[in-house]
PDB file of C-alpha atoms in Angstrom:
ATOM      1  CA  LEU Z  12       4.439   8.627  -7.525  1.00 94.00           C
ATOM      2  CA  GLY Z  13       6.178  11.506  -8.864  1.00 94.00           C
ATOM      3  CA  CYS Z  14       9.574   9.888  -7.725  1.00 94.00           C
ATOM      4  CA  TYR Z  15       8.853   7.090 -10.371  1.00 93.00           C
ATOM      5  CA  GLY Z  16       7.858   9.826 -12.961  1.00 92.00           C
ATOM      6  CA  ALA Z  17       4.240  10.414 -12.373  1.00 90.00           C
ATOM      7  CA  GLY Z  18       5.218  14.193 -12.225  1.00 84.00           C
ATOM      8  CA  GLU Z  19       5.947  16.658  -9.787  1.00 81.00           C
ATOM      9  CA  GLY Z  20       3.329  17.715  -7.007  1.00 84.00           C
ATOM     10  CA  ARG Z  21       1.753  14.234  -6.843  1.00 91.00           C
ATOM     11  CA  THR Z  22       3.591  12.964  -4.242  1.00 96.00           C
ATOM     12  CA  PRO Z  23       5.915  15.615  -2.050  1.00 96.00           C
ATOM     13  CA  HIS Z  24       5.921  13.558   0.958  1.00 97.00           C
ATOM     14  CA  LEU Z  25       7.116  10.528  -0.609  1.00 97.00           C
ATOM     15  CA  ASP Z  26       9.436  12.401  -3.080  1.00 96.00           C
ATOM     16  CA  ALA Z  27      11.266  14.140  -0.558  1.00 95.00           C
ATOM     17  CA  PHE Z  28      11.672  10.747   1.287  1.00 95.00           C
ATOM     18  CA  ALA Z  29      12.825   8.754  -1.997  1.00 94.00           C
ATOM     19  CA  ALA Z  30      15.483  11.734  -2.443  1.00 92.00           C
ATOM     20  CA  ALA Z  31      17.062  10.476   1.069  1.00 91.00           C
ATOM     21  CA  ALA Z  32      16.255   6.639   0.722  1.00 93.00           C
ATOM     22  CA  THR Z  33      17.163   3.852  -1.694  1.00 93.00           C
ATOM     23  CA  ARG Z  34      14.740   3.780  -4.517  1.00 94.00           C
ATOM     24  CA  HIS Z  35      14.362   0.118  -6.255  1.00 94.00           C
ATOM     25  CA  THR Z  36      13.632   1.016  -9.858  1.00 92.00           C
ATOM     26  CA  HIS Z  37      12.493  -3.074 -10.973  1.00 92.00           C
ATOM     27  CA  ALA Z  38      10.533  -4.107  -7.858  1.00 94.00           C
ATOM     28  CA  VAL Z  39       7.928  -6.771  -8.378  1.00 95.00           C
ATOM     29  CA  THR Z  40       5.596  -8.418  -6.259  1.00 95.00           C
ATOM     30  CA  PRO Z  41       4.854 -11.927  -6.015  1.00 94.00           C
ATOM     31  CA  SER Z  42       1.243 -11.658  -6.514  1.00 93.00           C
ATOM     32  CA  SER Z  43      -1.182  -9.099  -7.789  1.00 91.00           C
ATOM     33  CA  HIS Z  44      -3.772 -10.221  -4.947  1.00 88.00           C
ATOM     34  CA  THR Z  45      -3.110  -8.610  -1.493  1.00 88.00           C
ATOM     35  CA  HIS Z  46      -2.951 -11.507   0.548  1.00 89.00           C
ATOM     36  CA  PRO Z  47      -0.207 -13.573  -1.138  1.00 92.00           C
ATOM     37  CA  ALA Z  48       1.742 -10.711  -1.573  1.00 93.00           C
ATOM     38  CA  ILE Z  49       1.695  -9.387   1.943  1.00 92.00           C
ATOM     39  CA  ALA Z  50       2.061 -13.014   3.471  1.00 93.00           C
ATOM     40  CA  SER Z  51       5.326 -13.153   1.143  1.00 94.00           C
ATOM     41  CA  LEU Z  52       6.701 -10.033   2.415  1.00 94.00           C
ATOM     42  CA  LEU Z  53       5.832 -10.710   5.860  1.00 94.00           C
ATOM     43  CA  THR Z  54       7.400 -14.467   5.754  1.00 95.00           C
ATOM     44  CA  GLY Z  55      10.023 -14.354   2.734  1.00 95.00           C
ATOM     45  CA  ALA Z  56       8.611 -16.968   1.228  1.00 94.00           C
ATOM     46  CA  PRO Z  57       6.917 -17.450  -2.330  1.00 93.00           C
ATOM     47  CA  PRO Z  58       3.250 -17.808  -2.955  1.00 91.00           C
ATOM     48  CA  LEU Z  59       3.427 -21.348  -3.856  1.00 90.00           C
ATOM     49  CA  GLU Z  60       5.447 -22.262  -0.626  1.00 91.00           C
ATOM     50  CA  HIS Z  61       3.708 -19.903   2.077  1.00 91.00           C
ATOM     51  CA  GLY Z  62       0.251 -21.480   0.650  1.00 85.00           C
ATOM     52  CA  SER Z  63      -1.459 -18.654   1.532  1.00 85.00           C
ATOM     53  CA  LEU Z  64      -3.057 -18.029  -2.093  1.00 81.00           C
ATOM     54  CA  ALA Z  65      -6.209 -15.381  -3.282  1.00 72.00           C
ATOM     55  CA  GLY Z  66      -8.666 -18.564  -3.214  1.00 71.00           C
ATOM     56  CA  ALA Z  67      -7.218 -20.062   0.342  1.00 75.00           C
ATOM     57  CA  PRO Z  68      -5.933 -16.925   2.149  1.00 79.00           C
ATOM     58  CA  PHE Z  69      -4.993 -18.915   5.452  1.00 85.00           C
ATOM     59  CA  LEU Z  70      -1.478 -18.362   6.079  1.00 88.00           C
ATOM     60  CA  ASP Z  71       0.083 -21.704   7.944  1.00 87.00           C
ATOM     61  CA  ARG Z  72       1.182 -21.675  11.475  1.00 88.00           C
ATOM     62  CA  SER Z  73       4.668 -23.465  10.209  1.00 91.00           C
ATOM     63  CA  HIS Z  74       5.300 -19.918   8.799  1.00 93.00           C
ATOM     64  CA  VAL Z  75       7.043 -17.552  11.031  1.00 95.00           C
ATOM     65  CA  THR Z  76       5.940 -13.780  10.055  1.00 96.00           C
ATOM     66  CA  LEU Z  77       8.133 -10.983  10.561  1.00 97.00           C
ATOM     67  CA  ALA Z  78       6.328  -9.589  13.641  1.00 96.00           C
ATOM     68  CA  GLU Z  79       6.585 -13.135  15.462  1.00 97.00           C
ATOM     69  CA  HIS Z  80      10.529 -12.879  14.816  1.00 97.00           C
ATOM     70  CA  CYS Z  81      10.784  -9.656  16.217  1.00 97.00           C
ATOM     71  CA  SER Z  82       8.605 -10.291  19.126  1.00 97.00           C
ATOM     72  CA  ALA Z  83      10.323 -13.125  20.059  1.00 97.00           C
ATOM     73  CA  HIS Z  84      13.797 -10.624  20.406  1.00 97.00           C
ATOM     74  CA  GLY Z  85      12.245  -8.386  22.320  1.00 97.00           C
ATOM     75  CA  TYR Z  86      10.406  -5.809  20.208  1.00 97.00           C
ATOM     76  CA  ALA Z  87       7.224  -4.001  20.697  1.00 97.00           C
ATOM     77  CA  THR Z  88       5.460  -5.031  17.654  1.00 98.00           C
ATOM     78  CA  ALA Z  89       1.749  -3.240  16.146  1.00 97.00           C
ATOM     79  CA  GLY Z  90       0.265  -3.394  12.723  1.00 95.00           C
ATOM     80  CA  PHE Z  91      -2.001  -0.646  11.804  1.00 95.00           C
ATOM     81  CA  LEU Z  92      -4.038  -2.657   9.032  1.00 91.00           C
ATOM     82  CA  ASP Z  93      -6.387  -0.818   6.998  1.00 87.00           C
ATOM     83  CA  ASN Z  94      -7.291  -3.622   5.129  1.00 83.00           C
ATOM     84  CA  PRO Z  95      -9.583  -6.499   6.119  1.00 79.00           C
ATOM     85  CA  TRP Z  96      -7.380  -9.035   4.343  1.00 76.00           C
ATOM     86  CA  LEU Z  97      -4.950  -8.219   6.881  1.00 80.00           C
ATOM     87  CA  HIS Z  98      -6.749  -8.603  10.099  1.00 79.00           C
ATOM     88  CA  GLY Z  99      -9.723 -10.985   9.279  1.00 75.00           C
ATOM     89  CA  GLY Z 100      -8.074 -13.810  11.138  1.00 80.00           C
ATOM     90  CA  PHE Z 101      -6.158 -15.346   8.203  1.00 83.00           C
ATOM     91  CA  GLY Z 102      -2.579 -15.477   9.970  1.00 85.00           C
ATOM     92  CA  LEU Z 103      -1.067 -11.893   8.901  1.00 88.00           C
ATOM     93  CA  GLU Z 104      -1.777 -10.235  12.111  1.00 91.00           C
ATOM     94  CA  ARG Z 105       0.162 -12.879  14.033  1.00 92.00           C
ATOM     95  CA  GLY Z 106       3.056 -11.550  16.220  1.00 95.00           C
ATOM     96  CA  TYR Z 107       2.032  -8.001  16.663  1.00 96.00           C
ATOM     97  CA  ALA Z 108       1.144  -7.432  20.390  1.00 96.00           C
ATOM     98  CA  TYR Z 109      -1.533  -4.795  19.052  1.00 96.00           C
ATOM     99  CA  VAL Z 110      -3.712  -4.646  16.253  1.00 95.00           C
ATOM    100  CA  GLU Z 111      -5.781  -1.613  14.604  1.00 93.00           C
ATOM    101  CA  ALA Z 112      -8.233  -1.910  11.547  1.00 91.00           C
ATOM    102  CA  SER Z 113      -6.927   1.426  10.484  1.00 88.00           C
ATOM    103  CA  ALA Z 114      -4.342   3.398   9.771  1.00 91.00           C
ATOM    104  CA  ARG Z 115      -5.142   7.032  11.173  1.00 92.00           C
ATOM    105  CA  PRO Z 116      -1.589   8.773  11.959  1.00 94.00           C
ATOM    106  CA  ALA Z 117      -3.408  10.386  15.030  1.00 95.00           C
ATOM    107  CA  ARG Z 118      -3.968   6.656  16.375  1.00 95.00           C
ATOM    108  CA  ILE Z 119      -0.299   5.789  15.360  1.00 97.00           C
ATOM    109  CA  GLU Z 120       1.088   8.433  17.004  1.00 97.00           C
ATOM    110  CA  ARG Z 121      -0.631   7.315  20.537  1.00 97.00           C
ATOM    111  CA  TRP Z 122       0.961   3.804  19.963  1.00 97.00           C
ATOM    112  CA  LEU Z 123       4.408   5.442  19.974  1.00 97.00           C
ATOM    113  CA  ASP Z 124       3.954   7.596  22.864  1.00 96.00           C
ATOM    114  CA  ARG Z 125       2.850   4.584  24.959  1.00 95.00           C
ATOM    115  CA  ARG Z 126       4.982   1.630  23.496  1.00 93.00           C
ATOM    116  CA  GLY Z 127       7.899   2.052  26.304  1.00 90.00           C
ATOM    117  CA  GLU Z 128      11.277   2.219  25.182  1.00 91.00           C
ATOM    118  CA  GLY Z 129      13.398  -0.671  23.400  1.00 93.00           C
ATOM    119  CA  PRO Z 130      13.259  -1.466  19.453  1.00 96.00           C
ATOM    120  CA  PHE Z 131       9.712  -2.011  17.909  1.00 97.00           C
ATOM    121  CA  LEU Z 132       8.140  -3.143  14.622  1.00 98.00           C
ATOM    122  CA  LEU Z 133       5.286  -0.951  13.327  1.00 98.00           C
ATOM    123  CA  HIS Z 134       3.532  -2.099   9.927  1.00 96.00           C
ATOM    124  CA  VAL Z 135       1.431   0.351   8.479  1.00 96.00           C
ATOM    125  CA  HIS Z 136      -0.624  -0.915   5.672  1.00 94.00           C
ATOM    126  CA  PHE Z 137      -2.703   2.366   3.990  1.00 92.00           C
ATOM    127  CA  PHE Z 138      -5.519   0.876   2.445  1.00 86.00           C
ATOM    128  CA  HIS Z 139      -6.005   4.101  -0.189  1.00 81.00           C
ATOM    129  CA  PRO Z 140      -5.674   4.075  -2.647  1.00 85.00           C
ATOM    130  CA  HIS Z 141      -7.790   1.234  -3.631  1.00 81.00           C
ATOM    131  CA  GLY Z 142     -10.800   0.192  -5.216  1.00 76.00           C
ATOM    132  CA  PRO Z 143     -14.088   1.205  -4.470  1.00 78.00           C
ATOM    133  CA  TYR Z 144     -13.011   4.808  -5.275  1.00 78.00           C
ATOM    134  CA  ASP Z 145     -14.014   7.464  -3.575  1.00 78.00           C
ATOM    135  CA  ALA Z 146     -12.257  10.386  -4.132  1.00 73.00           C
ATOM    136  CA  ALA Z 147     -14.061  13.840  -4.090  1.00 76.00           C
ATOM    137  CA  ARG Z 148     -14.910  15.426  -7.569  1.00 77.00           C
ATOM    138  CA  ALA Z 149     -12.143  18.219  -6.356  1.00 78.00           C
ATOM    139  CA  GLU Z 150      -9.854  16.121  -5.325  1.00 84.00           C
ATOM    140  CA  ALA Z 151      -9.918  14.098  -8.731  1.00 84.00           C
ATOM    141  CA  ALA Z 152     -10.423  17.275 -10.709  1.00 85.00           C
ATOM    142  CA  ALA Z 153      -6.662  18.013 -10.222  1.00 87.00           C
ATOM    143  CA  PHE Z 154      -5.474  14.989 -11.739  1.00 88.00           C
ATOM    144  CA  ALA Z 155      -7.815  14.361 -14.547  1.00 86.00           C
ATOM    145  CA  PRO Z 156      -6.963  15.344 -18.123  1.00 85.00           C
ATOM    146  CA  PRO Z 157      -8.456  18.362 -20.016  1.00 84.00           C
ATOM    147  CA  GLY Z 158     -11.679  17.761 -21.135  1.00 78.00           C
ATOM    148  CA  VAL Z 159     -12.416  14.741 -18.960  1.00 80.00           C
ATOM    149  CA  GLU Z 160     -15.878  15.503 -17.097  1.00 72.00           C
ATOM    150  CA  PRO Z 161     -16.248  14.051 -13.919  1.00 62.00           C
ATOM    151  CA  GLU Z 162     -19.882  13.318 -14.259  1.00 64.00           C
ATOM    152  CA  LEU Z 163     -18.870  10.506 -16.554  1.00 66.00           C
ATOM    153  CA  VAL Z 164     -18.276   8.147 -13.292  1.00 71.00           C
ATOM    154  CA  GLY Z 165     -19.199  10.356 -10.524  1.00 68.00           C
ATOM    155  CA  ASP Z 166     -17.987  10.336  -7.139  1.00 70.00           C
ATOM    156  CA  HIS Z 167     -17.886   7.053  -6.471  1.00 74.00           C
ATOM    157  CA  VAL Z 168     -17.024   3.849  -8.140  1.00 76.00           C
ATOM    158  CA  ASP Z 169     -18.552   0.846  -6.504  1.00 72.00           C
ATOM    159  CA  ALA Z 170     -16.560  -2.779  -6.080  1.00 69.00           C
ATOM    160  CA  ARG Z 171     -19.361  -4.374  -8.267  1.00 71.00           C
ATOM    161  CA  ALA Z 172     -18.396  -2.295 -10.898  1.00 71.00           C
ATOM    162  CA  ILE Z 173     -15.047  -2.850 -10.647  1.00 73.00           C
ATOM    163  CA  ARG Z 174     -15.519  -6.603 -10.128  1.00 72.00           C
ATOM    164  CA  ALA Z 175     -17.405  -6.912 -13.043  1.00 70.00           C
ATOM    165  CA  GLY Z 176     -14.622  -5.157 -15.297  1.00 70.00           C
ATOM    166  CA  GLU Z 177     -11.758  -7.667 -14.005  1.00 71.00           C
ATOM    167  CA  VAL Z 178     -13.494  -9.875 -17.297  1.00 71.00           C
ATOM    168  CA  PRO Z 179     -11.150  -7.795 -19.817  1.00 72.00           C
ATOM    169  CA  LEU Z 180     -13.292  -6.078 -22.479  1.00 71.00           C
ATOM    170  CA  HIS Z 181     -16.591  -6.497 -20.150  1.00 72.00           C
ATOM    171  CA  HIS Z 182     -16.123  -3.321 -17.779  1.00 75.00           C
ATOM    172  CA  GLY Z 183     -18.215  -1.203 -20.234  1.00 76.00           C
ATOM    173  CA  PHE Z 184     -16.449   2.120 -19.243  1.00 80.00           C
ATOM    174  CA  ALA Z 185     -15.453   4.756 -21.922  1.00 81.00           C
ATOM    175  CA  PRO Z 186     -11.860   5.980 -22.443  1.00 84.00           C
ATOM    176  CA  ALA Z 187     -12.997   8.822 -20.463  1.00 85.00           C
ATOM    177  CA  ASP Z 188     -14.444   7.051 -17.741  1.00 84.00           C
ATOM    178  CA  LEU Z 189     -11.209   5.167 -17.462  1.00 86.00           C
ATOM    179  CA  GLU Z 190      -9.341   8.710 -17.471  1.00 88.00           C
ATOM    180  CA  TRP Z 191     -11.599   9.772 -14.586  1.00 87.00           C
ATOM    181  CA  MET Z 192     -10.967   6.667 -12.419  1.00 86.00           C
ATOM    182  CA  ARG Z 193      -7.409   7.018 -12.942  1.00 89.00           C
ATOM    183  CA  ALA Z 194      -7.505  10.441 -11.425  1.00 89.00           C
ATOM    184  CA  MET Z 195      -9.640   9.222  -8.585  1.00 88.00           C
ATOM    185  CA  GLN Z 196      -6.943   7.245  -8.039  1.00 89.00           C
ATOM    186  CA  ALA Z 197      -4.175   9.631  -7.868  1.00 92.00           C
ATOM    187  CA  ALA Z 198      -6.380  11.441  -5.974  1.00 91.00           C
ATOM    188  CA  GLU Z 199      -6.487   8.742  -3.519  1.00 91.00           C
ATOM    189  CA  VAL Z 200      -2.480   8.581  -3.656  1.00 93.00           C
ATOM    190  CA  ARG Z 201      -2.507  11.866  -2.794  1.00 94.00           C
ATOM    191  CA  ARG Z 202      -4.331  11.471   0.292  1.00 93.00           C
ATOM    192  CA  MET Z 203      -2.098   8.302   1.149  1.00 94.00           C
ATOM    193  CA  ASP Z 204       1.141  10.844   0.889  1.00 96.00           C
ATOM    194  CA  ASP Z 205      -0.451  13.117   3.365  1.00 96.00           C
ATOM    195  CA  ASP Z 206      -0.725  10.797   5.850  1.00 96.00           C
ATOM    196  CA  PHE Z 207       2.549   8.805   5.240  1.00 97.00           C
ATOM    197  CA  GLY Z 208       4.020  12.487   5.600  1.00 97.00           C
ATOM    198  CA  ALA Z 209       2.415  13.180   9.017  1.00 97.00           C
ATOM    199  CA  LEU Z 210       3.769   9.765  10.294  1.00 97.00           C
ATOM    200  CA  MET Z 211       7.147  10.342   9.184  1.00 97.00           C
ATOM    201  CA  ALA Z 212       6.766  14.011  11.025  1.00 97.00           C
ATOM    202  CA  ALA Z 213       5.681  12.014  14.082  1.00 97.00           C
ATOM    203  CA  LEU Z 214       8.645   9.719  14.098  1.00 97.00           C
ATOM    204  CA  GLU Z 215      11.021  13.135  13.530  1.00 97.00           C
ATOM    205  CA  GLU Z 216       9.097  15.081  16.566  1.00 97.00           C
ATOM    206  CA  ARG Z 217       9.928  11.872  18.685  1.00 96.00           C
ATOM    207  CA  GLY Z 218      13.732  11.577  17.887  1.00 96.00           C
ATOM    208  CA  LEU Z 219      12.925   8.304  16.033  1.00 96.00           C
ATOM    209  CA  PHE Z 220      13.145   9.039  12.237  1.00 95.00           C
ATOM    210  CA  ASP Z 221      16.912   9.109  12.106  1.00 93.00           C
ATOM    211  CA  ARG Z 222      17.310   5.780  14.077  1.00 93.00           C
ATOM    212  CA  ALA Z 223      14.756   4.136  12.053  1.00 95.00           C
ATOM    213  CA  VAL Z 224      14.609   1.622   9.406  1.00 96.00           C
ATOM    214  CA  VAL Z 225      11.673   2.738   6.887  1.00 97.00           C
ATOM    215  CA  VAL Z 226      10.046   0.881   3.998  1.00 97.00           C
ATOM    216  CA  VAL Z 227       8.048   1.910   1.717  1.00 97.00           C
ATOM    217  CA  ALA Z 228       6.465  -0.793  -0.607  1.00 96.00           C
ATOM    218  CA  SER Z 229       3.038  -1.331  -2.364  1.00 95.00           C
ATOM    219  CA  ASP Z 230       1.298  -5.128  -2.162  1.00 93.00           C
ATOM    220  CA  HIS Z 231      -0.043  -4.678  -6.111  1.00 93.00           C
ATOM    221  CA  GLY Z 232      -1.249  -2.006  -8.716  1.00 93.00           C
ATOM    222  CA  GLU Z 233      -4.512  -1.509 -10.794  1.00 91.00           C
ATOM    223  CA  GLU Z 234      -5.372  -2.015 -14.090  1.00 89.00           C
ATOM    224  CA  PHE Z 235      -7.556   1.027 -16.007  1.00 87.00           C
ATOM    225  CA  GLY Z 236      -8.268  -0.689 -19.410  1.00 86.00           C
ATOM    226  CA  GLU Z 237      -4.500  -1.087 -20.281  1.00 87.00           C
ATOM    227  CA  ARG Z 238      -5.445  -4.973 -21.222  1.00 84.00           C
ATOM    228  CA  GLY Z 239      -9.025  -4.309 -21.624  1.00 82.00           C
ATOM    229  CA  GLY Z 240      -9.872  -5.037 -17.820  1.00 81.00           C
ATOM    230  CA  LEU Z 241     -10.167  -3.043 -14.598  1.00 81.00           C
ATOM    231  CA  HIS Z 242      -8.863  -3.976 -10.588  1.00 82.00           C
ATOM    232  CA  HIS Z 243      -6.460  -6.322 -10.147  1.00 84.00           C
ATOM    233  CA  SER Z 244      -5.622 -10.066  -8.801  1.00 79.00           C
ATOM    234  CA  HIS Z 245      -6.548 -11.714 -12.223  1.00 79.00           C
ATOM    235  CA  THR Z 246      -2.901 -11.041 -14.474  1.00 84.00           C
ATOM    236  CA  LEU Z 247       0.790 -10.645 -13.680  1.00 89.00           C
ATOM    237  CA  PHE Z 248       1.135  -7.786 -16.425  1.00 91.00           C
ATOM    238  CA  GLY Z 249       3.624  -5.066 -15.128  1.00 92.00           C
ATOM    239  CA  GLU Z 250       0.577  -2.427 -14.396  1.00 92.00           C
ATOM    240  CA  LEU Z 251      -0.363  -4.996 -11.612  1.00 93.00           C
ATOM    241  CA  VAL Z 252       3.106  -6.172 -10.379  1.00 95.00           C
ATOM    242  CA  ASP Z 253       5.747  -3.358 -11.157  1.00 95.00           C
ATOM    243  CA  VAL Z 254       5.614  -1.629  -7.469  1.00 96.00           C
ATOM    244  CA  PRO Z 255       7.307   1.020  -5.806  1.00 96.00           C
ATOM    245  CA  LEU Z 256      10.029   0.235  -3.309  1.00 96.00           C
ATOM    246  CA  LEU Z 257      11.698   2.686  -0.893  1.00 96.00           C
ATOM    247  CA  VAL Z 258      14.442   1.929   2.015  1.00 95.00           C
ATOM    248  CA  ARG Z 259      16.002   4.267   4.276  1.00 94.00           C
ATOM    249  CA  ALA Z 260      18.370   3.279   6.859  1.00 92.00           C
ATOM    250  CA  PRO Z 261      20.746   5.053   9.110  1.00 89.00           C
ATOM    251  CA  GLY Z 262      23.586   5.554   7.210  1.00 78.00           C
ATOM    252  CA  GLY Z 263      22.442   4.566   4.027  1.00 67.00           C
ATOM    253  CA  GLU Z 264      25.500   5.343   1.125  1.00 62.00           C
ATOM    254  CA  THR Z 265      22.834   4.666  -1.585  1.00 60.00           C
ATOM    255  CA  ALA Z 266      20.423   7.632  -0.613  1.00 65.00           C
ATOM    256  CA  GLY Z 267      18.830   9.231  -3.505  1.00 64.00           C
ATOM    257  CA  ARG Z 268      19.999   6.332  -5.709  1.00 67.00           C
ATOM    258  CA  GLY Z 269      17.580   4.183  -8.094  1.00 72.00           C
ATOM    259  CA  ILE Z 270      18.967   0.586  -7.664  1.00 77.00           C
ATOM    260  CA  SER Z 271      18.001  -2.030 -10.176  1.00 66.00           C
ATOM    261  CA  GLY Z 272      16.466  -5.143  -9.031  1.00 62.00           C
ATOM    262  CA  ARG Z 273      16.730  -7.076 -12.432  1.00 55.00           C
TER     263      ARG Z 273
END
């Protein structure tokens, strides 16, 4: 993200949001795999306590989710969860009165217009950026270093190739391939930034933005050969667990400041 030093123009909507929010400079996810990380985010418990681990992803009903808590207190609740791990019956969708297996801003706007009055909890999970990568060449080329040719990898990086690369030094990709994959991820980050901007605009148009607590976070990062491997969920190095965390609340006194979590 630009607000974390990636450079201007990469994430203009998130950067504008960060300027009016609290930007945490050392946020660390409790897992490099989606399901344990989101389970922790929604329950406040670490993975070894809530037990929803990569190999056994089911969240036990003894752990109350944020959506269940809010629902019990009269909130309208909805989850737009563009990731099969979050709506596949593993327990993370508990408490949402409405669930969609997508995070398209137009669909979210429809829910905002029919939710009724009163408080609400809206959980939006953008699956982009995430492997397999399928950014168009023109999109990725805008983020590729000079001299990196798009033909090295192409328009799509198959999930099987990424999974094979989870074993360090077994991915078979040359340095230029890895640079192109980073560019593809950057292009997907930009897509996500556009969707985030559309969602914030939808809240503003409905007079909700200034009254809302908005939290932006990530469940994990990605590795592109830094330690010899690809993808995520297999190590706990910084590129996989150091994540963005932006919090904006009405009347916040720390807007635009970075706060260390260490």
